[in-house]
Short mmCIF file of C-alpha atoms and ligand atoms in Angstrom, two decimals:
data_model
loop_
_atom_site.label_atom_id
_atom_site.label_comp_id
_atom_site.label_asym_id
_atom_site.label_seq_id
_atom_site.Cartn_x
_atom_site.Cartn_y
_atom_site.Cartn_z
CA MET A 1 31.96 182.70 64.35
CA ILE A 2 29.76 179.86 65.48
CA ARG A 3 26.12 180.53 66.36
CA LEU A 4 24.36 178.14 68.68
CA GLN A 5 21.47 178.11 71.21
CA ILE A 6 21.92 177.36 74.93
CA ASP A 7 18.82 177.02 77.05
CA GLY A 8 16.87 179.10 74.54
CA GLN A 9 19.51 181.85 74.27
CA THR A 10 21.45 182.47 71.04
CA VAL A 11 25.13 182.96 71.47
CA GLU A 12 27.89 183.60 69.00
CA VAL A 13 31.37 182.30 69.88
CA ALA A 14 34.68 181.64 68.12
CA GLU A 15 35.38 178.31 66.51
CA GLY A 16 37.05 175.85 68.93
CA THR A 17 35.15 177.07 71.90
CA THR A 18 33.70 174.35 74.08
CA VAL A 19 30.00 174.20 74.97
CA LEU A 20 30.92 174.85 78.53
CA GLN A 21 32.83 178.00 77.65
CA ALA A 22 29.99 179.11 75.36
CA ALA A 23 27.55 178.53 78.23
CA LYS A 24 29.72 180.71 80.51
CA GLN A 25 29.59 183.47 77.93
CA ALA A 26 25.87 183.24 77.84
CA GLY A 27 25.68 183.37 81.66
CA VAL A 28 24.41 179.82 81.85
CA HIS A 29 25.83 177.89 84.85
CA ILE A 30 26.88 174.33 84.22
CA PRO A 31 28.46 172.46 87.23
CA VAL A 32 31.92 170.95 86.84
CA LEU A 33 34.38 169.05 88.93
CA CYS A 34 37.29 167.87 86.73
CA ASP A 35 37.27 170.99 84.55
CA HIS A 36 39.25 174.13 85.60
CA PRO A 37 39.64 177.28 83.46
CA ALA A 38 43.43 177.19 83.72
CA LEU A 39 43.78 173.59 82.61
CA THR A 40 43.13 171.65 79.36
CA SER A 41 39.68 170.09 79.34
CA PHE A 42 39.72 166.44 80.47
CA GLY A 43 36.15 165.13 80.56
CA SER A 44 36.50 162.56 83.36
CA CYS A 45 33.84 163.44 85.99
CA ARG A 46 30.87 163.76 83.63
CA LEU A 47 29.13 166.22 85.89
CA CYS A 48 28.93 168.81 83.03
CA LEU A 49 26.68 166.58 80.82
CA VAL A 50 24.19 168.41 78.65
CA GLU A 51 21.55 167.46 76.11
CA VAL A 52 22.63 168.10 72.55
CA GLU A 53 19.80 168.10 70.06
CA GLY A 54 20.29 165.24 67.63
CA ALA A 55 22.76 163.41 69.85
CA ARG A 56 21.92 159.88 71.08
CA THR A 57 23.29 160.35 74.59
CA LEU A 58 24.14 163.21 76.98
CA GLN A 59 27.49 164.88 76.13
CA PRO A 60 30.26 166.40 78.41
CA SER A 61 30.08 170.10 77.72
CA CYS A 62 33.69 170.70 78.89
CA THR A 63 35.24 168.75 75.96
CA MET A 64 32.60 169.11 73.29
CA PRO A 65 33.50 171.86 70.81
CA VAL A 66 30.58 174.08 69.53
CA SER A 67 29.30 173.62 66.01
CA GLN A 68 27.01 175.67 63.77
CA ASN A 69 23.36 175.90 64.86
CA MET A 70 23.84 173.53 67.75
CA VAL A 71 20.92 173.39 70.25
CA ILE A 72 21.94 172.71 73.90
CA ARG A 73 19.78 172.15 76.91
CA SER A 74 21.54 172.16 80.25
CA LYS A 75 18.72 171.85 82.70
CA THR A 76 16.23 169.17 81.53
CA PRO A 77 14.95 166.64 84.03
CA ALA A 78 17.12 163.92 82.38
CA VAL A 79 20.27 166.08 82.68
CA GLU A 80 19.51 166.96 86.34
CA ALA A 81 18.83 163.39 87.24
CA THR A 82 21.99 162.08 85.61
CA ARG A 83 24.12 164.69 87.37
CA LYS A 84 22.63 163.78 90.67
CA PHE A 85 23.32 160.14 89.99
CA ILE A 86 26.93 160.92 89.09
CA LEU A 87 27.29 162.74 92.34
CA GLU A 88 25.82 159.81 94.28
CA LEU A 89 28.38 157.57 92.65
CA ILE A 90 31.30 159.86 93.53
CA PHE A 91 30.02 160.12 97.12
CA SER A 92 29.86 156.27 97.27
CA GLU A 93 33.43 155.77 96.20
CA ARG A 94 35.30 157.07 99.34
CA ASN A 95 34.63 158.75 102.60
CA HIS A 96 33.20 162.14 101.73
CA PHE A 97 31.62 162.60 105.16
CA CYS A 98 31.29 166.47 104.92
CA PRO A 99 30.85 167.36 108.57
CA PHE A 100 34.30 166.11 109.37
CA CYS A 101 36.00 168.06 106.55
CA GLN A 102 37.36 171.52 107.09
CA LEU A 103 36.49 172.74 103.60
CA SER A 104 32.83 171.94 104.23
CA GLY A 105 30.51 174.88 104.23
CA GLY A 106 31.46 176.74 101.04
CA ASP A 107 35.00 175.96 99.90
CA CYS A 108 34.38 172.39 98.59
CA GLU A 109 33.25 172.17 95.04
CA LEU A 110 31.95 168.63 95.52
CA GLN A 111 29.72 169.61 98.47
CA ASN A 112 28.50 172.69 96.72
CA ALA A 113 27.52 170.65 93.62
CA ALA A 114 25.69 168.07 95.88
CA LEU A 115 23.77 170.82 97.63
CA GLU A 116 22.92 172.39 94.23
CA HIS A 117 21.40 169.06 93.15
CA GLY A 118 19.36 168.62 96.24
CA MET A 119 21.40 165.83 97.81
CA THR A 120 20.61 165.50 101.48
CA HIS A 121 22.03 161.96 102.10
CA TRP A 122 23.91 159.07 100.51
CA PRO A 123 21.47 156.77 98.68
CA MET A 124 24.32 154.37 98.18
CA GLN A 125 26.43 153.04 101.15
CA PRO A 126 29.80 154.82 100.97
CA ASN A 127 33.00 152.89 100.83
CA TRP A 128 34.29 153.19 104.41
CA ASN A 129 37.68 151.60 103.57
CA ASP A 130 40.54 153.55 104.98
CA PHE A 131 42.63 155.36 102.48
CA PRO A 132 45.91 156.80 103.66
CA VAL A 133 46.56 160.36 104.76
CA ASP A 134 50.00 161.68 103.74
CA ALA A 135 51.15 164.34 106.18
CA SER A 136 54.77 164.27 105.07
CA ASN A 137 54.68 167.62 103.24
CA THR A 138 55.59 170.65 105.37
CA PHE A 139 53.00 172.92 103.81
CA LEU A 140 50.21 170.61 102.55
CA LEU A 141 48.24 167.64 103.71
CA LEU A 142 46.94 164.92 101.41
CA ASP A 143 43.86 162.96 102.43
CA HIS A 144 43.20 160.24 99.85
CA ASN A 145 39.80 159.65 101.47
CA ARG A 146 38.55 162.96 100.05
CA CYS A 147 40.06 162.49 96.54
CA ILE A 148 37.65 162.20 93.70
CA LEU A 149 40.36 161.29 91.09
CA CYS A 150 39.60 164.34 88.93
CA ARG A 151 43.25 164.75 88.22
CA ARG A 152 43.24 168.49 88.39
CA CYS A 153 46.23 168.37 90.74
CA ALA A 154 48.35 166.19 88.44
CA ARG A 155 47.40 168.12 85.40
CA ALA A 156 48.35 171.34 87.12
CA CYS A 157 51.63 169.89 88.20
CA SER A 158 52.41 168.97 84.59
CA GLU A 159 50.68 171.72 82.52
CA LEU A 160 51.14 174.77 84.79
CA VAL A 161 54.21 174.00 86.94
CA GLY A 162 56.26 171.63 84.73
CA MET A 163 57.35 169.31 87.55
CA ASP A 164 55.26 166.17 86.65
CA THR A 165 55.66 164.97 90.27
CA LEU A 166 51.96 163.96 90.69
CA GLY A 167 50.43 161.10 88.75
CA PHE A 168 48.04 158.17 89.20
CA ALA A 169 48.69 154.49 89.77
CA GLU A 170 46.41 151.46 89.52
CA ARG A 171 43.08 151.19 87.86
CA GLY A 172 39.31 151.50 88.75
CA SER A 173 38.43 151.79 92.41
CA ALA A 174 42.06 151.13 93.35
CA THR A 175 43.29 154.25 91.50
CA MET A 176 45.46 156.38 93.70
CA LEU A 177 47.14 159.75 93.39
CA THR A 178 50.96 159.25 93.71
CA ALA A 179 54.00 161.40 93.99
CA ASP A 180 56.81 160.22 91.68
CA LEU A 181 56.75 156.36 91.86
CA GLY A 182 54.86 156.15 95.09
CA GLU A 183 57.09 158.21 97.38
CA GLN A 184 55.78 159.97 100.48
CA TRP A 185 54.84 163.44 99.23
CA GLY A 186 57.37 165.19 101.53
CA MET A 187 60.18 162.97 100.20
CA SER A 188 59.28 163.28 96.56
CA THR A 189 60.49 165.72 93.87
CA CYS A 190 57.63 168.09 94.78
CA ILE A 191 58.77 171.72 95.12
CA SER A 192 55.83 172.63 97.36
CA CYS A 193 54.53 175.37 95.03
CA GLY A 194 50.98 174.55 96.10
CA THR A 195 49.41 174.90 92.77
CA CYS A 196 47.82 171.44 93.04
CA GLU A 197 46.10 172.45 96.29
CA GLN A 198 44.76 175.64 94.76
CA VAL A 199 43.02 173.68 92.04
CA CYS A 200 41.83 170.73 94.16
CA PRO A 201 38.02 170.88 94.26
CA THR A 202 37.59 168.97 97.51
CA GLY A 203 39.31 168.61 100.91
CA ALA A 204 41.77 166.02 99.49
CA MET A 205 44.55 168.60 99.53
CA VAL A 206 44.71 171.03 102.46
CA ASN A 207 46.85 174.07 102.80
CA ARG A 208 48.21 173.91 106.36
CA PHE A 209 48.32 177.67 106.70
CA SER A 210 44.66 178.33 105.78
CA ALA A 211 43.22 175.12 107.43
CA TYR A 212 40.62 176.04 110.13
CA GLN A 213 41.09 179.80 109.51
CA GLY A 214 37.69 180.19 107.87
CA HIS A 215 36.36 179.95 104.36
CA LYS A 216 37.47 181.94 101.34
CA SER A 217 33.84 183.31 101.19
CA GLN A 218 34.33 184.78 104.69
CA ALA A 219 37.59 186.61 103.79
CA GLU A 220 38.42 189.57 101.63
CA ALA A 221 40.22 188.58 98.41
CA VAL A 222 42.83 191.24 97.68
CA PRO A 223 44.78 191.18 94.35
CA THR A 224 48.43 192.16 95.00
CA VAL A 225 52.04 191.30 94.05
CA CYS A 226 54.49 188.93 95.74
CA VAL A 227 57.65 190.59 97.06
CA GLY A 228 59.55 187.32 97.54
CA CYS A 229 61.81 187.98 94.52
CA GLY A 230 62.07 190.05 91.38
CA VAL A 231 59.74 187.84 89.24
CA GLY A 232 56.78 189.82 90.51
CA CYS A 233 54.04 187.14 90.57
CA GLN A 234 50.47 188.36 90.93
CA THR A 235 48.63 186.88 93.82
CA VAL A 236 45.17 186.93 95.47
CA VAL A 237 45.59 187.33 99.23
CA TYR A 238 42.72 186.32 101.57
CA VAL A 239 42.40 188.61 104.57
CA ARG A 240 40.15 188.00 107.53
CA ASP A 241 39.99 190.04 110.74
CA ASN A 242 43.24 191.89 109.95
CA ARG A 243 45.04 188.65 109.34
CA VAL A 244 46.35 187.07 106.14
CA ILE A 245 44.92 183.61 106.05
CA ARG A 246 45.89 182.39 102.54
CA ILE A 247 47.92 183.38 99.46
CA ASP A 248 46.72 182.08 96.02
CA GLY A 249 48.20 182.62 92.56
CA ASP A 250 46.08 184.77 90.22
CA PHE A 251 45.15 182.59 87.30
CA ASP A 252 44.49 185.69 85.17
CA ALA A 253 48.03 187.04 85.62
CA GLU A 254 49.96 187.17 82.36
CA LEU A 255 53.28 186.02 83.63
CA ASN A 256 52.69 183.54 86.52
CA ALA A 257 49.19 182.48 85.38
CA GLY A 258 48.21 181.22 88.87
CA VAL A 259 51.56 179.57 89.70
CA LEU A 260 53.61 180.65 92.77
CA CYS A 261 56.64 179.14 94.42
CA ARG A 262 56.94 177.80 97.92
CA GLU A 263 58.12 181.17 99.32
CA GLY A 264 55.39 183.20 97.66
CA ARG A 265 52.55 181.02 98.71
CA PHE A 266 53.63 179.74 102.12
CA GLU A 267 56.89 181.13 103.56
CA ALA A 268 55.73 184.71 103.08
CA LEU A 269 53.30 184.06 105.90
CA LEU A 270 56.02 183.01 108.44
CA GLU A 271 56.99 185.49 111.08
CA LYS A 272 60.65 186.25 110.91
CA GLY A 273 61.15 186.79 114.68
CA ASP A 274 59.98 189.21 117.36
CA ARG A 275 58.49 192.41 116.06
CA VAL A 276 59.97 195.86 116.65
CA SER A 277 56.88 197.64 117.73
CA GLN A 278 58.25 200.95 119.11
CA PRO A 279 60.93 203.40 118.24
CA MET A 280 64.04 202.83 120.31
CA VAL A 281 67.27 204.77 121.10
CA ARG A 282 70.36 203.52 122.88
CA LYS A 283 70.84 205.02 126.37
CA ASP A 284 73.53 203.78 128.79
CA GLY A 285 74.37 200.99 126.33
CA LYS A 286 70.72 199.71 126.15
CA LEU A 287 68.03 200.23 123.58
CA VAL A 288 65.03 201.83 125.24
CA PRO A 289 61.56 202.67 123.86
CA CYS A 290 60.96 206.35 123.06
CA SER A 291 58.69 208.52 120.92
CA TRP A 292 59.00 208.75 117.09
CA ASP A 293 60.03 212.46 117.55
CA GLU A 294 62.85 211.54 119.92
CA ALA A 295 64.05 208.63 117.69
CA LEU A 296 63.90 210.70 114.50
CA SER A 297 65.92 213.56 116.22
CA ALA A 298 68.56 211.10 117.38
CA ALA A 299 68.71 209.50 113.96
CA ALA A 300 68.94 212.84 112.21
CA ALA A 301 71.72 214.04 114.48
CA GLY A 302 73.74 210.91 113.69
CA LEU A 303 73.39 210.90 109.91
CA LYS A 304 74.52 214.41 108.92
CA ASP A 305 78.11 213.44 108.11
CA GLN A 306 78.06 211.42 104.78
CA PRO A 307 76.72 208.16 106.25
CA ALA A 308 76.95 204.81 104.55
CA ALA A 309 73.50 203.51 103.55
CA TRP A 310 71.87 200.21 102.57
CA ALA A 311 68.26 199.56 101.45
CA SER A 312 66.31 196.35 101.16
CA LEU A 313 64.99 195.40 97.75
CA ARG A 314 61.71 194.34 99.45
CA LEU A 315 60.96 198.07 99.99
CA PRO A 316 58.40 199.69 97.64
CA ALA A 317 59.60 202.00 94.94
CA GLU A 318 58.24 204.99 96.90
CA ALA A 319 60.49 204.20 99.86
CA LEU A 320 63.50 203.38 97.68
CA ALA A 321 63.15 206.75 95.88
CA THR A 322 62.80 208.67 99.20
CA MET A 323 65.87 206.83 100.64
CA LYS A 324 67.92 207.62 97.47
CA ALA A 325 66.88 211.32 97.50
CA LEU A 326 67.70 211.69 101.24
CA CYS A 327 71.11 210.03 100.81
CA ASP A 328 71.80 212.26 97.74
CA ALA A 329 71.14 215.28 99.90
CA VAL A 330 73.85 214.16 102.40
CA ASN A 331 76.16 212.95 99.71
CA ALA A 332 75.91 209.29 100.63
CA PRO A 333 75.78 206.42 98.13
CA VAL A 334 73.13 203.68 98.77
CA ALA A 335 73.80 200.01 98.39
CA MET A 336 71.31 197.29 97.70
CA ILE A 337 70.87 194.80 100.49
CA GLU A 338 71.70 191.57 98.55
CA ALA A 339 68.57 189.44 98.38
CA GLY A 340 69.06 185.84 99.35
CA VAL A 341 68.58 183.31 96.57
CA THR A 342 64.85 182.41 96.06
CA GLY A 343 63.97 179.07 94.72
CA PRO A 344 63.11 176.62 93.46
CA ILE A 345 60.56 178.41 91.34
CA PRO A 346 58.35 176.31 89.02
CA PRO A 347 60.21 175.35 85.81
CA LYS A 348 57.50 176.70 83.51
CA LEU A 349 57.51 180.01 85.27
CA GLY A 350 61.30 180.20 85.17
CA MET A 351 61.28 179.46 81.43
CA LYS A 352 58.75 182.28 80.82
CA VAL A 353 60.93 184.75 82.69
CA GLU A 354 64.01 183.59 80.83
CA ASP A 355 62.19 183.91 77.51
CA LYS A 356 61.10 187.49 78.33
CA LEU A 357 64.59 188.45 79.51
CA GLY A 358 66.25 186.78 76.54
CA SER A 359 68.74 185.09 78.78
CA LYS A 360 69.24 184.36 82.45
CA ASP A 361 70.61 187.89 82.60
CA GLY A 362 72.61 187.30 85.80
CA VAL A 363 69.35 187.05 87.84
CA LEU A 364 68.30 183.44 87.24
CA SER A 365 70.07 180.18 87.52
CA THR A 366 68.95 176.60 86.95
CA SER A 367 69.72 173.44 88.78
CA GLU A 368 68.58 169.90 88.70
CA TRP A 369 66.28 168.92 91.50
CA ARG A 370 66.67 165.88 93.73
CA GLY A 371 68.01 163.64 90.99
CA SER A 372 65.11 164.23 88.63
CA PHE A 373 65.68 165.61 85.20
CA THR A 374 63.40 168.59 85.67
CA GLU A 375 65.36 171.83 85.85
CA VAL A 376 64.08 174.22 88.42
CA TYR A 377 65.04 177.92 88.56
CA ASN A 378 66.49 180.02 91.33
CA VAL A 379 66.15 183.83 91.37
CA HIS A 380 69.02 186.07 92.49
CA ALA A 381 67.25 189.37 92.53
CA GLY A 382 65.08 191.10 95.17
CA ALA A 383 61.53 192.23 94.51
CA ASN A 384 62.51 195.82 93.51
CA PHE A 385 65.94 195.05 92.00
CA LYS A 386 64.95 196.77 88.77
CA ALA A 387 63.68 199.93 90.55
CA ALA A 388 66.86 200.05 92.71
CA GLN A 389 68.91 199.83 89.54
CA ALA A 390 66.94 202.67 87.94
CA TYR A 391 67.42 204.86 91.03
CA GLY A 392 71.15 204.25 90.93
CA LEU A 393 71.59 202.08 94.02
CA THR A 394 74.98 200.32 93.90
CA LYS A 395 75.73 196.62 94.42
CA GLU A 396 78.11 197.41 97.22
CA ILE A 397 79.81 200.24 99.15
CA ASN A 398 82.87 200.50 101.28
CA ALA A 399 81.84 201.72 104.74
CA ASN A 400 85.39 201.83 106.11
CA GLY A 401 85.98 205.14 107.92
CA LYS A 402 82.22 206.08 108.05
CA LYS A 403 81.03 207.45 111.27
CA SER A 404 77.36 206.55 110.75
CA ALA A 405 75.07 204.30 108.61
CA LEU A 406 71.45 204.24 107.64
CA VAL A 407 70.03 200.74 106.99
CA ALA A 408 66.48 200.39 105.66
CA LEU A 409 66.16 196.65 106.37
CA ALA A 410 62.42 196.51 106.84
CA ASP A 411 61.30 192.80 106.98
CA GLU A 412 64.47 191.47 105.50
CA ILE A 413 66.66 189.10 107.55
CA PRO A 414 70.18 190.68 107.72
CA SER A 415 72.91 188.58 106.10
CA GLU A 416 76.33 187.95 107.56
CA ALA A 417 77.82 190.16 104.85
CA LEU A 418 75.59 193.10 105.86
CA LEU A 419 76.42 192.60 109.54
CA ASP A 420 80.09 192.54 108.74
CA ALA A 421 79.85 195.65 106.56
CA VAL A 422 78.08 197.79 109.23
CA LYS A 423 80.17 196.64 112.22
CA PRO A 424 83.00 199.22 111.79
CA VAL A 425 80.55 202.01 111.49
CA GLY A 426 79.89 204.26 114.55
CA LYS A 427 76.34 205.25 114.72
CA LEU A 428 73.79 202.90 113.17
CA VAL A 429 70.22 203.86 112.38
CA VAL A 430 68.06 200.89 111.37
CA LEU A 431 64.48 200.79 109.95
CA ALA A 432 63.38 197.28 110.90
CA SER A 433 60.21 195.24 111.26
CA TYR A 434 61.85 192.50 113.31
CA LYS A 435 64.45 192.32 116.05
CA SER A 436 67.66 190.86 114.72
CA MET A 437 71.52 190.89 115.16
CA LEU A 438 71.42 194.18 113.20
CA THR A 439 68.96 195.96 115.54
CA GLU A 440 71.21 194.79 118.43
CA LEU A 441 74.00 196.87 116.94
CA ALA A 442 71.88 199.96 116.32
CA GLU A 443 71.88 203.29 118.16
CA VAL A 444 68.34 204.09 116.84
CA VAL A 445 65.74 201.64 115.75
CA LEU A 446 62.63 202.85 113.79
CA PRO A 447 59.76 200.33 113.65
CA VAL A 448 58.49 199.92 110.10
CA ALA A 449 55.84 197.87 108.31
CA THR A 450 56.25 194.46 106.86
CA TRP A 451 55.35 193.69 103.11
CA MET A 452 51.77 193.12 104.03
CA GLU A 453 51.34 196.19 106.20
CA GLN A 454 52.14 198.84 103.53
CA SER A 455 51.25 199.69 100.05
CA GLY A 456 53.67 200.63 97.20
CA HIS A 457 54.97 199.75 93.80
CA TYR A 458 57.33 197.09 92.57
CA VAL A 459 59.15 196.71 89.19
CA SER A 460 59.43 193.13 88.05
CA LEU A 461 62.49 191.71 86.32
CA THR A 462 60.55 191.84 83.07
CA GLY A 463 59.95 195.52 83.62
CA THR A 464 56.27 195.63 84.71
CA VAL A 465 55.35 198.15 87.37
CA GLN A 466 52.86 196.61 89.75
CA GLU A 467 51.07 197.76 92.87
CA GLY A 468 51.53 195.92 96.18
CA ARG A 469 48.45 196.53 98.31
CA GLN A 470 48.26 197.03 102.04
CA LEU A 471 46.66 193.89 103.41
CA VAL A 472 46.57 194.36 107.16
CA LYS A 473 47.05 197.28 109.49
CA PRO A 474 50.17 197.42 111.82
CA VAL A 475 49.97 198.68 115.37
CA GLU A 476 49.83 202.44 115.58
CA THR A 477 53.56 202.90 116.52
CA VAL A 478 54.65 201.18 113.36
CA ARG A 479 55.01 203.37 110.21
CA SER A 480 55.51 202.45 106.51
CA SER A 481 59.14 202.64 105.46
CA GLU A 482 58.33 205.63 103.20
CA ALA A 483 56.67 207.49 106.12
CA ALA A 484 59.60 206.74 108.41
CA LEU A 485 62.18 208.03 105.80
CA ALA A 486 59.95 211.09 105.05
CA GLY A 487 60.10 211.89 108.83
CA LEU A 488 63.82 211.56 108.75
CA VAL A 489 64.08 213.89 105.80
CA GLU A 490 62.02 216.45 107.62
CA LYS A 491 64.15 216.17 110.80
CA MET A 492 67.40 216.48 108.85
CA GLY A 493 66.00 219.61 107.17
CA CYS A 494 66.95 218.38 103.74
CA SER A 495 65.20 219.83 100.75
CA VAL A 496 64.39 216.54 99.05
CA LYS A 497 62.03 215.85 96.17
CA ALA A 498 61.52 212.16 95.62
CA ASP A 499 59.48 211.26 92.52
CA TRP A 500 59.43 207.43 92.35
CA GLN A 501 57.68 207.38 88.97
CA ALA A 502 59.79 209.91 87.04
CA VAL A 503 62.89 207.63 86.71
CA LEU A 504 60.87 204.53 85.98
CA ALA A 505 58.82 206.06 83.13
FE1 FES B 1 33.23 168.03 82.26
FE2 FES B 1 34.16 166.81 84.47
S1 FES B 1 33.69 168.91 84.11
S2 FES B 1 33.62 165.88 82.58
#
């Protein structure tokens, strides 16, 4: 162990620790811009300079390893004055006019550092040259005027994601962030995973979903799990006024370590159509709104005679277990609703999953991406594929000759194959969040929650059981899938005992 002193405090840390990390352990705050805990130290911005006793000049704490009996001072007048000067230089390089930036007011690390150092104005005339704004990416905006060339984005793209799409061209004040060899971002090999935007310390990269929705500090940060596919990435979801405004990756997560894919970070926030907000039964050929009691009675009456059944793999384990127990009671097998292929997922994440599985195991595939030589992964398994396997759901069933069917679709989009499979069935009961071709065919529609409106557990492909938290409340007439299925169990008078945990243990 190495013993050193930081601002008068003695700390003991492991060999190889940087001064910045040791300061963190001692509870001493040192401002940073280019440094990020998930990335290798880089030492380019010099904001983290500290005084090291015996050293001729100030030293960057983010790259300097600790040594025995070191004495560090992080808040001397010389250190503070140098940091302020560095900030003044950064502000002079490009247009960092904060009032016109949507990150201003709490989410910009550059502005926060400036305020911390008492900057109230620019002592040096800023460079008002126009730098381009690249709006070609569907999910992200890149404003070069706000870029401080800290390279967090490019390092994240290389170190965490494995794409190496982002890089830098030219030298000195002409240095520019580039995608590939100077492509428009939206035309480049970028897979829109958004990791670069999550680590960007300024308003240079903007998430189009969270822009103008308020600051992170105004929202509740809820740790939860992505239900886009079976990988089971851990996320931090920002919720404000019963609305999800942003999804970030969790840098502390063992598997995904802050990285998400396009679907997990952005597409999960897209509405999939008009909501089903009330129970409905078909009368005179038309679906009409009714009470839950009436809808459940109609559904129960139609499902007594060995129905066919399908369940979405986006359902929590609790709902899947209830569905299986209910169908066992009426002697009906349950098939998994085949999840669409998810991808591309970041190469480094795909490699980790493959490593843990020991092979692609029929659930991963790789492909080359837009002519680059970086292999990206696709996932062929829904969020709760492993739980569904454990409960004994089958890959497919033959519904020919069945008089009724129960489909727990929830917020899944029905595939052509599912629509074809249910068409010959007489009475169709559908649990759905959105109106679709499937609800159009149904006799009874039960309105159920989307992934963000209910809590429950998910088993990742690598076998970890994780909790998905409820993030927002649905309207009163919408129930969780588990509650809807429990209501059906009661109406059908089945003696059903569903223990979601027992089989998974
Ligand atoms: Fe240390 Fe940038 S944070 S040099």
